[in-house]
XYZ file of C-alpha atoms in Angstrom:
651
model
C 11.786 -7.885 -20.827
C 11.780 -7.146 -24.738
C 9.258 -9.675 -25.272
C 7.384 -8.917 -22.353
C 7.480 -5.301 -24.197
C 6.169 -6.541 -27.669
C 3.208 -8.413 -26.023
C 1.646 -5.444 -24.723
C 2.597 -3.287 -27.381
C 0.086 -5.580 -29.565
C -2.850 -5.519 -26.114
C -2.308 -1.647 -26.348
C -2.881 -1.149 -30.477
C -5.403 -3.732 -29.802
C -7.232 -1.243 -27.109
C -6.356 1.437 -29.789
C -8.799 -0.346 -31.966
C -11.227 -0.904 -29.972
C -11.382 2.391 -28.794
C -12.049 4.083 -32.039
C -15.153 1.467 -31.893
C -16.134 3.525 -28.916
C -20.073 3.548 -28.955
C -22.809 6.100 -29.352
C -23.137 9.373 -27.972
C -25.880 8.635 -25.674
C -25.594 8.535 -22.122
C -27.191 5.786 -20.167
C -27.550 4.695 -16.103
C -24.558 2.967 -14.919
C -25.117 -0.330 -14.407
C -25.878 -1.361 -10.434
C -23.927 -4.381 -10.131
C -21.511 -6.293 -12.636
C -21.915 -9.847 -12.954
C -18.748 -10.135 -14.480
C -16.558 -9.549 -11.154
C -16.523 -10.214 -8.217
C -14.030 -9.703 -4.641
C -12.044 -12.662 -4.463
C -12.966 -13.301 -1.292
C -10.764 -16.460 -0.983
C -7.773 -13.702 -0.868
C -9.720 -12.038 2.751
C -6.975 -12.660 5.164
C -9.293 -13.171 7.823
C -12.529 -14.878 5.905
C -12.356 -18.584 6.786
C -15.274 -20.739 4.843
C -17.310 -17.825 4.713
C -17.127 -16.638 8.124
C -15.619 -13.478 9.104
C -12.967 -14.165 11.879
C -10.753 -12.221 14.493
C -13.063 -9.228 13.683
C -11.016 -5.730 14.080
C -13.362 -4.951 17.370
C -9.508 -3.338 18.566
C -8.939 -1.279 15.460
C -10.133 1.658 13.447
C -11.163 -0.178 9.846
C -11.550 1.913 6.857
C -12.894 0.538 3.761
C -13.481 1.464 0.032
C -14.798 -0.856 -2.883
C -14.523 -1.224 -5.932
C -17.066 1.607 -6.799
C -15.353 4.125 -4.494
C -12.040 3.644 -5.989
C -13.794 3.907 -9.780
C -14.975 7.558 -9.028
C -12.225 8.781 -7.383
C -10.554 8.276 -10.520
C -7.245 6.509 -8.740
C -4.685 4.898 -10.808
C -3.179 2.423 -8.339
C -3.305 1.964 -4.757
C -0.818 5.033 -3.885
C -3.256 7.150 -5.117
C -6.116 5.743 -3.000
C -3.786 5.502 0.593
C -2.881 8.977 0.040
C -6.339 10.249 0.487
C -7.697 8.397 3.660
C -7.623 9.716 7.274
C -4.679 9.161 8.896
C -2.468 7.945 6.044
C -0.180 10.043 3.247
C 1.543 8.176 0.484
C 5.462 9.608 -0.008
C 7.781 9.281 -2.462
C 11.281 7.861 -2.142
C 14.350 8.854 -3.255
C 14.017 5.257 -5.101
C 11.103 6.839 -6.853
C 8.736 4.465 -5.080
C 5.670 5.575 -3.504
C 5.132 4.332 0.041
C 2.289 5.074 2.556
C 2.379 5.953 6.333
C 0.145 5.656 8.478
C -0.442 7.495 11.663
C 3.292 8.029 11.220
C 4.431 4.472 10.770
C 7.357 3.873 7.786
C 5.620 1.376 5.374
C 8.248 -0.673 7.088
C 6.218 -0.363 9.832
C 2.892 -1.363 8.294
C 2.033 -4.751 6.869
C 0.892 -4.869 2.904
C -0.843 -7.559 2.309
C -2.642 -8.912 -0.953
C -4.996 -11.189 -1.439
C -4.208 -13.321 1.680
C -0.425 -13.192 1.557
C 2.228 -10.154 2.626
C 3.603 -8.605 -0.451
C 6.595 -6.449 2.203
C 10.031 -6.520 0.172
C 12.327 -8.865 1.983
C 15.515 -6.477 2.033
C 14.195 -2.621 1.934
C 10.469 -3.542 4.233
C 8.093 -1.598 1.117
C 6.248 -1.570 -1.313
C 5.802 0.600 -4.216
C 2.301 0.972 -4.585
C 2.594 2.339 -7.658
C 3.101 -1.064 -8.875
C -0.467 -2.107 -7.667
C -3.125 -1.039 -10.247
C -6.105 0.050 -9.135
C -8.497 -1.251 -12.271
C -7.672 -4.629 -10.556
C -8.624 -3.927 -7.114
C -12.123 -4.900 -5.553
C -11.610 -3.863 -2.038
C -9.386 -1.892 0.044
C -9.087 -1.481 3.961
C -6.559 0.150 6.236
C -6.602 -1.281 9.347
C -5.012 1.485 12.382
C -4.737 0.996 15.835
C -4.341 -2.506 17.281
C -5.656 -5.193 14.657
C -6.313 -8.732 15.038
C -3.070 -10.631 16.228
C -3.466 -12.894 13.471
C -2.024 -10.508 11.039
C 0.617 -11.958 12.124
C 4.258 -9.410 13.268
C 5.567 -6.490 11.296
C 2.109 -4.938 11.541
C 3.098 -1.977 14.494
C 1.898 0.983 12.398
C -1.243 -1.000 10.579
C -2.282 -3.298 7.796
C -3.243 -2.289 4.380
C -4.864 -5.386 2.915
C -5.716 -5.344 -0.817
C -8.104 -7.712 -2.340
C -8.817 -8.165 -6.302
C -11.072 -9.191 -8.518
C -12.320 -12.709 -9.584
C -14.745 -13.752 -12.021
C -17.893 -13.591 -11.589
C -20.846 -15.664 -12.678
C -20.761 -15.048 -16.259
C -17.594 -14.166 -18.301
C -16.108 -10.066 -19.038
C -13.418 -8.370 -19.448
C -12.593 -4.732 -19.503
C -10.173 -3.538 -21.783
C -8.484 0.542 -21.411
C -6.141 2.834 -22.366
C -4.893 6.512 -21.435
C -2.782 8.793 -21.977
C -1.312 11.772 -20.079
C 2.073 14.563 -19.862
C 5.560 13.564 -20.296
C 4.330 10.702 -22.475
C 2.679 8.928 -19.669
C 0.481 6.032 -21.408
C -1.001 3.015 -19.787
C -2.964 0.226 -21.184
C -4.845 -2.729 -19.292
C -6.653 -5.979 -20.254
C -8.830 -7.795 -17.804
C -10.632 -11.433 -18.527
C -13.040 -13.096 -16.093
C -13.844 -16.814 -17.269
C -16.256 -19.239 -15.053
C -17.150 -22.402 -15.962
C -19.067 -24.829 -14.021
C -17.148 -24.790 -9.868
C -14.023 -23.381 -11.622
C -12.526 -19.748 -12.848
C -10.320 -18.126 -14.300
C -8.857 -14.361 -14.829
C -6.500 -12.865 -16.509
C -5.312 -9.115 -15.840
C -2.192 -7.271 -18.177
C -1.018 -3.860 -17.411
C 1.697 -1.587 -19.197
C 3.077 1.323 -18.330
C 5.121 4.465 -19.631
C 6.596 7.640 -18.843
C 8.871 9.644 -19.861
C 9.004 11.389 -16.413
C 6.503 13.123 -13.767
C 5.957 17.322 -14.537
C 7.380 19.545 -12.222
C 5.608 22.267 -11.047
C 6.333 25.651 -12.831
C 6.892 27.809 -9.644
C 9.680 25.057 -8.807
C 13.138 26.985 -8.245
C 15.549 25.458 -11.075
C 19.159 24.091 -10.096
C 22.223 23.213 -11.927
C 20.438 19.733 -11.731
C 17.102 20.042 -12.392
C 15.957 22.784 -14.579
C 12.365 22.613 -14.855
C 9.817 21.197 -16.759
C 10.135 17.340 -16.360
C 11.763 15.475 -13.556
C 15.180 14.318 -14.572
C 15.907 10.654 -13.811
C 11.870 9.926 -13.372
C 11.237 7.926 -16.035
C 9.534 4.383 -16.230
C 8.377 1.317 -17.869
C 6.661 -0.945 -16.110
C 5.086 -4.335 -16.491
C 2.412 -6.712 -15.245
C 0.661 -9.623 -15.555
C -1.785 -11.309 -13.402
C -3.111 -15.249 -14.008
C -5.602 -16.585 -10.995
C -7.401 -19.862 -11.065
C -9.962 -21.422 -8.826
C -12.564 -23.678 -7.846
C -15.125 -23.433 -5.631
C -17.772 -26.432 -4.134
C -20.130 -26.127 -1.188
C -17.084 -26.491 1.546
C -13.962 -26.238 -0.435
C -11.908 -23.403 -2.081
C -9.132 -23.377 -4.040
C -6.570 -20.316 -5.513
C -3.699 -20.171 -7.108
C -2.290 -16.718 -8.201
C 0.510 -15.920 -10.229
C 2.074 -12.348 -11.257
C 4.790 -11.399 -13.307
C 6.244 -7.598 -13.507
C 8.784 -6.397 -14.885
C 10.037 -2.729 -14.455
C 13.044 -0.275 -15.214
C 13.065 2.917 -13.601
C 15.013 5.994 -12.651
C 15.523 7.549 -9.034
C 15.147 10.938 -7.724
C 17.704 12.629 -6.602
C 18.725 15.283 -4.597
C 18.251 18.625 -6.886
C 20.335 20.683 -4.641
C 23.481 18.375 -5.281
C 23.942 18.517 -1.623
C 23.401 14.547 -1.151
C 22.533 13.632 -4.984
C 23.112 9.682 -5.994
C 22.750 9.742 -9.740
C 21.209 5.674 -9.784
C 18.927 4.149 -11.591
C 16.940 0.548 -11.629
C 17.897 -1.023 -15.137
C 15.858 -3.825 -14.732
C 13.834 -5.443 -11.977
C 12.083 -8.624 -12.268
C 9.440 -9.948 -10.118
C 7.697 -13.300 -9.649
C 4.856 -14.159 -6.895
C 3.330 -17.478 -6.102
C 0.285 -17.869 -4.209
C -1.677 -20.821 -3.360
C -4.889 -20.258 -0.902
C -7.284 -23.178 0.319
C -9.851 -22.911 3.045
C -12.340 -25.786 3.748
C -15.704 -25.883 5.808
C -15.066 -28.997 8.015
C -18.559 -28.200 9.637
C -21.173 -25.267 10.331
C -18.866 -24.289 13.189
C -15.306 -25.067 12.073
C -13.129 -24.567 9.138
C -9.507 -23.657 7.966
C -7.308 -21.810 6.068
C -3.997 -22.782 4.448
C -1.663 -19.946 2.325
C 1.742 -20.756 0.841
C 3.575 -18.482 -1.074
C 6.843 -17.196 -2.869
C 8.172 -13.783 -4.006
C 11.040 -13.058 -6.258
C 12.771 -10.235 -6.887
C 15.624 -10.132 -9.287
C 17.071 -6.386 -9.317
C 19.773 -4.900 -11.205
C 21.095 -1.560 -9.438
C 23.605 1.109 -11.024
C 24.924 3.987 -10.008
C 26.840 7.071 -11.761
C 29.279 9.411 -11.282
C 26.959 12.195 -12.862
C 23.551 12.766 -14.282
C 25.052 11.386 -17.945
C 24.996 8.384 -16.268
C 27.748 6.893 -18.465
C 30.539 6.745 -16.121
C 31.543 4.661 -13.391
C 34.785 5.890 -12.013
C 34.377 7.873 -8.538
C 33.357 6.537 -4.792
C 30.019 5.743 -4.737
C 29.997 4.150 -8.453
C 28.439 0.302 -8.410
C 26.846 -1.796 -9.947
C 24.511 -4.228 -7.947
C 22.959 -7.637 -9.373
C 20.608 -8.707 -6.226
C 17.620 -11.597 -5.929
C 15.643 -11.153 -2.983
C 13.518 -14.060 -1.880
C 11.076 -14.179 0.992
C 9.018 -17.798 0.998
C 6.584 -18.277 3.883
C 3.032 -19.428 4.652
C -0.074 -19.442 7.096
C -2.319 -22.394 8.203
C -5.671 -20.353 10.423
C -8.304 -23.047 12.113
C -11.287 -21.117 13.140
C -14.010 -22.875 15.704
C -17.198 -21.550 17.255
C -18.246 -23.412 20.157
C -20.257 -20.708 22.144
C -20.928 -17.106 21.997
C -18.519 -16.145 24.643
C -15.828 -18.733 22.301
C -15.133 -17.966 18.563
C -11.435 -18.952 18.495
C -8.977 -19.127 15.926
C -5.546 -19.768 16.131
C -2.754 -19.116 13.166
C 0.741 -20.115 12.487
C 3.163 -18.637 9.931
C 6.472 -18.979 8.773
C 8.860 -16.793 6.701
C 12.333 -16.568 5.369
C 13.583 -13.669 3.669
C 17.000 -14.580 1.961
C 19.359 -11.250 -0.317
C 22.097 -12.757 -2.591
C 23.907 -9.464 -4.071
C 27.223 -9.044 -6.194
C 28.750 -6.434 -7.633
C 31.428 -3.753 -7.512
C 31.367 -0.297 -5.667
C 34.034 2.699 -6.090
C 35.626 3.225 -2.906
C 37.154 6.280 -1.696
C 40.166 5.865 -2.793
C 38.359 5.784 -6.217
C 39.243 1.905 -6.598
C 36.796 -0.631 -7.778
C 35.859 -2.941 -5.228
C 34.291 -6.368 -5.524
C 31.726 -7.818 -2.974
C 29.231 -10.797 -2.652
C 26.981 -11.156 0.140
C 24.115 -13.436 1.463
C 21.594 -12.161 4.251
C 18.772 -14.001 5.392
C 16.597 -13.632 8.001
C 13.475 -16.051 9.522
C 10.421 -15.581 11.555
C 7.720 -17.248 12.970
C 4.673 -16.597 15.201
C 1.669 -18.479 16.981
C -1.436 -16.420 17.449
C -4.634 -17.323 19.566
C -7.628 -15.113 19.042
C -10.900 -15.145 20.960
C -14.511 -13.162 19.581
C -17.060 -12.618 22.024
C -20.730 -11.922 21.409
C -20.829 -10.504 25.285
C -24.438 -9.078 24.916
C -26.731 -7.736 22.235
C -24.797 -4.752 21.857
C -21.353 -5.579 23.120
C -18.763 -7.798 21.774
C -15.142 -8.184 22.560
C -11.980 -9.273 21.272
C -8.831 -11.257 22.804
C -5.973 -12.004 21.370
C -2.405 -12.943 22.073
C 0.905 -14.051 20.144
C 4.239 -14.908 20.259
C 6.821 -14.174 17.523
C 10.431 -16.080 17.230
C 12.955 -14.104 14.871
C 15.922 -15.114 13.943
C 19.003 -13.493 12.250
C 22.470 -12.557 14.143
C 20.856 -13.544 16.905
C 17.331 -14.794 18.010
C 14.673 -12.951 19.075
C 11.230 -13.838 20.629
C 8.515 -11.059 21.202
C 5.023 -11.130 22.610
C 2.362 -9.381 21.019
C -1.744 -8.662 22.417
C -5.071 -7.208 22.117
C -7.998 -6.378 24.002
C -11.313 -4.724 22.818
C -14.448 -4.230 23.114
C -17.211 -2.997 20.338
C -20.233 -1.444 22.013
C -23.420 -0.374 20.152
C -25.955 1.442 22.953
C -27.944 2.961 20.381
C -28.471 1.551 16.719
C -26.362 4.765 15.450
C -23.766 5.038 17.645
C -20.859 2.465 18.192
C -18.288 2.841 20.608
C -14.632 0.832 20.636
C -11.897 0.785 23.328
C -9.015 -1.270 22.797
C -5.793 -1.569 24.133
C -2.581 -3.614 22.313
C 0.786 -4.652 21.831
C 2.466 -4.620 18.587
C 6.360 -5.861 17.740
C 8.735 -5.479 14.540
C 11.593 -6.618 13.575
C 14.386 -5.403 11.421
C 14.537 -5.673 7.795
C 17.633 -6.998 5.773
C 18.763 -3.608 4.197
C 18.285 -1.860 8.428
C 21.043 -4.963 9.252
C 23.349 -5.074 6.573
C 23.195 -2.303 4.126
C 27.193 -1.071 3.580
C 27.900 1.906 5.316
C 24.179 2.104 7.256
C 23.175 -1.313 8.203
C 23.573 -2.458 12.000
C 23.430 -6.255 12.926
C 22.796 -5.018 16.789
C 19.383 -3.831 15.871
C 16.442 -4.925 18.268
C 12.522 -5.610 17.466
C 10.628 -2.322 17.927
C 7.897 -3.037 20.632
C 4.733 -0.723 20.430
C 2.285 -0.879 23.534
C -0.537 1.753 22.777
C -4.892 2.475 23.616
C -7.302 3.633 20.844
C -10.863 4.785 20.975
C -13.123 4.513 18.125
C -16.650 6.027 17.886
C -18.833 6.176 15.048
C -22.171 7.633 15.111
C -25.181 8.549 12.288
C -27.443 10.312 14.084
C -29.029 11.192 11.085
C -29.876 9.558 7.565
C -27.808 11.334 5.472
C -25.044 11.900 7.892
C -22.052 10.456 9.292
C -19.442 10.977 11.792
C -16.630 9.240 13.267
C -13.508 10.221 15.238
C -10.699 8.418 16.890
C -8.172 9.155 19.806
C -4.901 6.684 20.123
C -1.410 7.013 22.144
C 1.209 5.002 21.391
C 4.591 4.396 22.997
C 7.264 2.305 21.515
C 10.480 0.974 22.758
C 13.415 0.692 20.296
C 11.700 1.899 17.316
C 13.869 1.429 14.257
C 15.551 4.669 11.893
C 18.340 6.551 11.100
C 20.347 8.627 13.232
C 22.273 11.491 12.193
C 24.996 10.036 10.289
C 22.531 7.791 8.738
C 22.805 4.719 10.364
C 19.863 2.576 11.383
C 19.534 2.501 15.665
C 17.081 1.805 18.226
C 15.410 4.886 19.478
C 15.089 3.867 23.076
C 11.959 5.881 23.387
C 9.344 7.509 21.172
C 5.529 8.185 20.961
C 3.002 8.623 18.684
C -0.536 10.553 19.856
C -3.274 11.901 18.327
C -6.549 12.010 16.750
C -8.625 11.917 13.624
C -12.084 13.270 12.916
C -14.452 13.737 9.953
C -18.251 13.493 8.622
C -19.813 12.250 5.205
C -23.102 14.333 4.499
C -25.308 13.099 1.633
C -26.174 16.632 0.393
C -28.680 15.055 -1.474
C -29.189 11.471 -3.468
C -26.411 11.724 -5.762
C -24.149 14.696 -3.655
C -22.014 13.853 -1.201
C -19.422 15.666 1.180
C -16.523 14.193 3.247
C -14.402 15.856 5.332
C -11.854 14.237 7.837
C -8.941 16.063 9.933
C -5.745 14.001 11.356
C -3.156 15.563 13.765
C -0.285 13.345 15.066
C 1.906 14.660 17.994
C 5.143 12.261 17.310
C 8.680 12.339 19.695
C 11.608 11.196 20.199
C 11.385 11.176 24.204
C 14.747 9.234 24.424
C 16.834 12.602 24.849
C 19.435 11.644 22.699
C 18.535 14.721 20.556
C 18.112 18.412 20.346
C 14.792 18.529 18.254
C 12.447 15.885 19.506
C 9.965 15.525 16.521
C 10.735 12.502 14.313
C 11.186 13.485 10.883
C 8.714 13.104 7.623
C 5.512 12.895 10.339
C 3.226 15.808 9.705
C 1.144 17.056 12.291
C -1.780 17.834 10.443
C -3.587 16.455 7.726
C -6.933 17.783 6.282
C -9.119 15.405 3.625
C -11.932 17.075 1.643
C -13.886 15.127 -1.094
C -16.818 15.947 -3.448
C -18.744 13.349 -5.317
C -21.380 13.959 -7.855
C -22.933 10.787 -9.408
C -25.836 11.851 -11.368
C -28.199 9.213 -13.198
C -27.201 10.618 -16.645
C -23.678 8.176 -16.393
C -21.902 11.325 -15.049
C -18.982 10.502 -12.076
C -17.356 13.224 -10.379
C -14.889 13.293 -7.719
C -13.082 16.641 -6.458
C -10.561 16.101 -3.672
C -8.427 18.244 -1.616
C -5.156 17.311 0.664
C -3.561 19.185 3.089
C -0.251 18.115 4.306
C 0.950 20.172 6.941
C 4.739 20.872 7.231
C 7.345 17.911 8.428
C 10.408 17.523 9.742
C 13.630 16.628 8.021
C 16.167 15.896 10.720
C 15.624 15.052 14.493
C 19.255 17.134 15.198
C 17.700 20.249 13.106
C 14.713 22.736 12.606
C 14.838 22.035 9.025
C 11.074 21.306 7.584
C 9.335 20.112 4.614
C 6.823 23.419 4.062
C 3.211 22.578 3.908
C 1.231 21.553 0.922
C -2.405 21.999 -0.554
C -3.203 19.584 -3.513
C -6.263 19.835 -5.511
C -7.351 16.553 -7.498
C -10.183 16.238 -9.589
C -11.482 13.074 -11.322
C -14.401 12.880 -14.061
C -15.915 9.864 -16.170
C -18.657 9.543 -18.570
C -20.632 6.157 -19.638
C -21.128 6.618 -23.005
C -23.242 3.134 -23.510
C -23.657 -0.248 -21.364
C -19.787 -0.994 -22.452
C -18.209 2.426 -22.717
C -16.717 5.204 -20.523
C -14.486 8.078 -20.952
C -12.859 9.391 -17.818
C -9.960 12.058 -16.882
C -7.871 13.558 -14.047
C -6.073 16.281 -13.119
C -3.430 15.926 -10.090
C -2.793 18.648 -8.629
C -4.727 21.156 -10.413
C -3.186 24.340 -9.231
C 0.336 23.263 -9.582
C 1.473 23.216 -6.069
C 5.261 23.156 -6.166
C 6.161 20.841 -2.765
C 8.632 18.057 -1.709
C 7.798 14.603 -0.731
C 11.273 14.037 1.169
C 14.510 16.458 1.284
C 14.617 18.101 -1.806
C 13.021 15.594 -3.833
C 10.495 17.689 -5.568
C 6.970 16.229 -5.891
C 4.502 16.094 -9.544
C 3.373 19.198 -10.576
C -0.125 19.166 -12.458
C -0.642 16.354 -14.336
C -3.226 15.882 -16.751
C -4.507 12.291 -18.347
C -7.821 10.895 -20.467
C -8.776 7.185 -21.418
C -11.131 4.922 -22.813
C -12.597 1.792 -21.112
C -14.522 -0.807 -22.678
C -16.286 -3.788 -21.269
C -17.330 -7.032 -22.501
């Protein structure tokens, strides 16, 4: 990790450089298109030579480019989850960040990254965090049903990420910012064609001392103020893709190093506080994508791919963290594996038969020692090995019913194996009707399974080897309408009920929840105030229960009912981008056998940039302007306001 350090200390005085290079003072037109970059379209998890298969015609898609995600001024993909309809991003007591979605744990919703899951193996997440946004192309959330050849652990939704590739000529961008509490980030992207092949390269570092707390924040014997204690990081990345393209053939190979070391938040009350921290975590994905055209009507897709995760876990007696010496000490080495891989064979024989069918295959494998502090105040060794494996067959049907109907089928069946074996079946039906060239109407109705993570089975002390899959059977209904030029609406109504969905009960052990539901509905409108003004607005409210009666409050926790979006863009010709967004979070739940809450919260973000010349632009943001003092989880306190600037360059 030192050397991994020095290398981007040189990138970052290198950006240093070129920054004080910087341009001249006179504002052009952004450019329209950059030839440098392009979506790696290889990494589209359901593009097959070109062709767009298993359409979402049963799900509510949302989608934002590379250009949305520039002006809204987001620094990885937490911050651009956190601000779409029907999703919040939370932070963990592991200091990751981790969305939901219509309610759904991350656990619950399928990451996926240029073609291939990116799930950890023994905790179900993510940290988004760890996903920067300079090298993202193209995001969609996917809600409701989905195509069936996601493949399982997809209940709540897929998030799929895909990143940049080189374009037809060669760039490269390089940045640097700088923010509070020492925060400082620097990036390097190169794009390289030549002839059918290409190449990119993409380094990121960060730092922080911590995140700011907000200054209305009540202080505690554990966390006075100021700067969040145990928050700090350094983080990581680096990013090699190669590929060729011909007429009927492509080819990828991706490859991504990170390393991190990080501290967790903890409980400031002292009521449940862990004093732990993450002293070094090294990751290592493998990706290899190739799709072939076998003929105007046929073609296929074939993914392999490796992740992993070498961790090393401590925990203290205190926040000195220097001793080890009282129950609940340890000191964890872990590597978590997960290996897998998807072969999808697409055909269109007819209108009324565009079929594809998928198979995958994944094992996730934990291999942990250490010692932990009993209660007795003894050290106590342990080594474990957990492994889990699933597999699934999915058969998908698109239907071009009529001019202005289509339809989707799908079905799937998922084996999964671990104390026991497990097989689930898994569905969709929809329909995507267009009566009128500005209004679009879809019904769908679907089955969704998960199954339980390593850490749900077999974490000391919480883990239960008697957990089930979670089934979900649930309806949506999508409409989107523009009955005018410069406006746009769209709403969405979806009930849900699952069977044995997976979380803690009250003394913190993962069960089955016999019964639960999720209802509700989202609706907003876009109005272009006028060519280079725009408004969005979008409102979410989620009704979600525990309807098994095992408990006294029936709301399941950290699922807030209401959630209001509000976003202003200004993009004058003059080189000027401005983005001012608002979130409200209304108040959650912290406990299904208490009233206790999570009060509400009202965030004010605001993101600005300025090209300078054809290869130069400033920018800046300020999260949460008005230094909102909230929790993300029980009493871990969220960021205060948080102010950063930067450079970027291209080439």
């Amino acid at each position: 990790m030192m050397e991994c350090k020095r290398v981007f200390g040189v990138v970052s005085c290198g950006m240093l450089a070129l920054a004080a290079w910087g341009g001249g003072p006179t504002a052009t037109e952004m450019p329209e298109d950059t030839p440098g970059t392009q979506v790696f379209e290889l990494g589209e998890m359901l593009v097959v030579a070109g062709r767009t298969v298993g359409e979402d015609a049963t799900s509510s898609v949302l989608e934002l480019d590379a250009d949305d995600i520039r002006i809204m001024g987001a620094k990885h993909a937490a911050d651009i989850l956190h601000h779409l309809p029907g999703s919040f991003v939370r932070l963990g007591n592991e200091g990751d960040a981790m969305a939901r979605v219509r309610g759904y744990r991350q656990r619950e919703v399928k990451v996926v990254v240029d073609g291939v899951p990116m799930t950890n193996p023994y905790t179900g997440r993510q940290d988004l965090q760890k996903i920067p946004a300079s090298n993202i192309a193209k995001v969609r959330l996917i809600r409701g049903g989905g195509s069936v050849l996601y493949g399982p652990n997809a209940m709540g939704g897929v998030v799929e990420i895909i990143t940049s590739k080189a374009g037809d000529e060669p760039a490269g961008a390089i940045s640097v910012e700088a923010g509070d509490d020492a925060y400082w980030r620097s990036a390097l992207s190169l794009g390289m064609p030549w002839k059918s092949f290409y190449a990119n390269l993409a380094l990121d570092a960060t730092d922080r001392d911590g995140f700011p707390l907000a200054r209305s924040l009540d202080s505690t014997a554990l966390e006075n103020g100021n700067t969040s204690e145990n928050s700090g990081l350094k983080h990581r990345s680096g990013t090699l893709k190669l590929g060729w393209e011909s007429e009927d053939t492509r080819v990828g190979l991706t490859i991504t190093q990170q390393a991190s070391a990080y501290g967790m938040a903890f409980d400031i009350t002292g009521a449940k506080t862990k004093f732990e921290r993450v002293e070094d975590m090294d990751r290592l994905h493998i990706a290899a994508i190739a799709e072939h055209a076998f003929s105007e009507r046929t073609g296929g897709k074939l993914s392999l791919f490796h992740t992993g995760t070498d961790v090393l876990r401590s925990a203290y007696d205190d926040q000195t963290f220097s001793t080890q010496a009282n129950k609940g000490a340890l000191t964890e080495e872990a590597q978590d594996d997960v290996t897998g891989g998807a072969v999808l064979l697409n055909t269109w024989i007819s209108r009324f038969a565009d079929l594809s069918l998928s198979y995958g295959l994944e094992q996730s494998r934990r291999d942990a020692d250490g010692f932990e502090i009993n209660k007795s105040n003894v050290s106590v060794p342990f080594e474990i090995t957990e492994r889990t494996w699933v597999q699934y067959l999915a058969l998908e049907d698109r239907m071009d019913l009529a001019e202005s109907l289509s339809g989707s089928l799908g079905v799937r069946v998922d084996s999964w194996h671990a104390e026991s074996r497990d097989e689930t079946y898994s569905w969709n039906i929809g329909a995507t009707w267009t009566p009128l060239a500005w209004l679009s109407v879809t019904p769908a109705v679907y089955r969704r399974s998960r199954f339980p993570f390593l850490r749900e089975l077999y974490e000391a002390g919480r883990g239960n080897p008697d957990l089930k899959p979670a089934m979900l059977t649930g309806t949506s209904l999508d409409i989107a309408l523009t009955p005018w030029e410069s406006w746009q609406f769209r709403a969405a109504l979806f009930h849900e009920d699952i069977d044995d969905l997976i979380d803690r009960d009250g003394s913190n052990v993962y069960q089955n929840i016999d019964e639960a539901r999720h209802r509700g509905f989202e609706v907003g409108c876009t109005k272009d105030i006028t060519e280079v003004l725009s408004l969005s607005v979008d409102y979410s409210y989620l009704d979600a229960e525990d309807r098994s009666g095992d408990v006294d409050n029936t709301r399941l926790r950290y699922r807030p009912r209401h959630k209001i979006d509000t976003r202003i863009t200004y993009t004058p010709s003059s080189g000027l981008e401005l983005a001012v967004g608002h979130t409200f979070l209304g108040e959650q739940c912290t406990s299904e056998n208490t009233n206790d809450t999570i009060r509400s919260s009202s965030v004010l973000d605001v993101a600005v940039s300025q090209r300078i010349n054809e290869h130069a632009r400033i920018f800046g943001r300020a999260n949460n302007l008005f230094d909102d003092s909230y929790y993300t989880s029980d009493n871990i306190a969220a960021a205060g306001r948080a102010l950063l600037a930067g450079i970027e360059l291209t080439f």
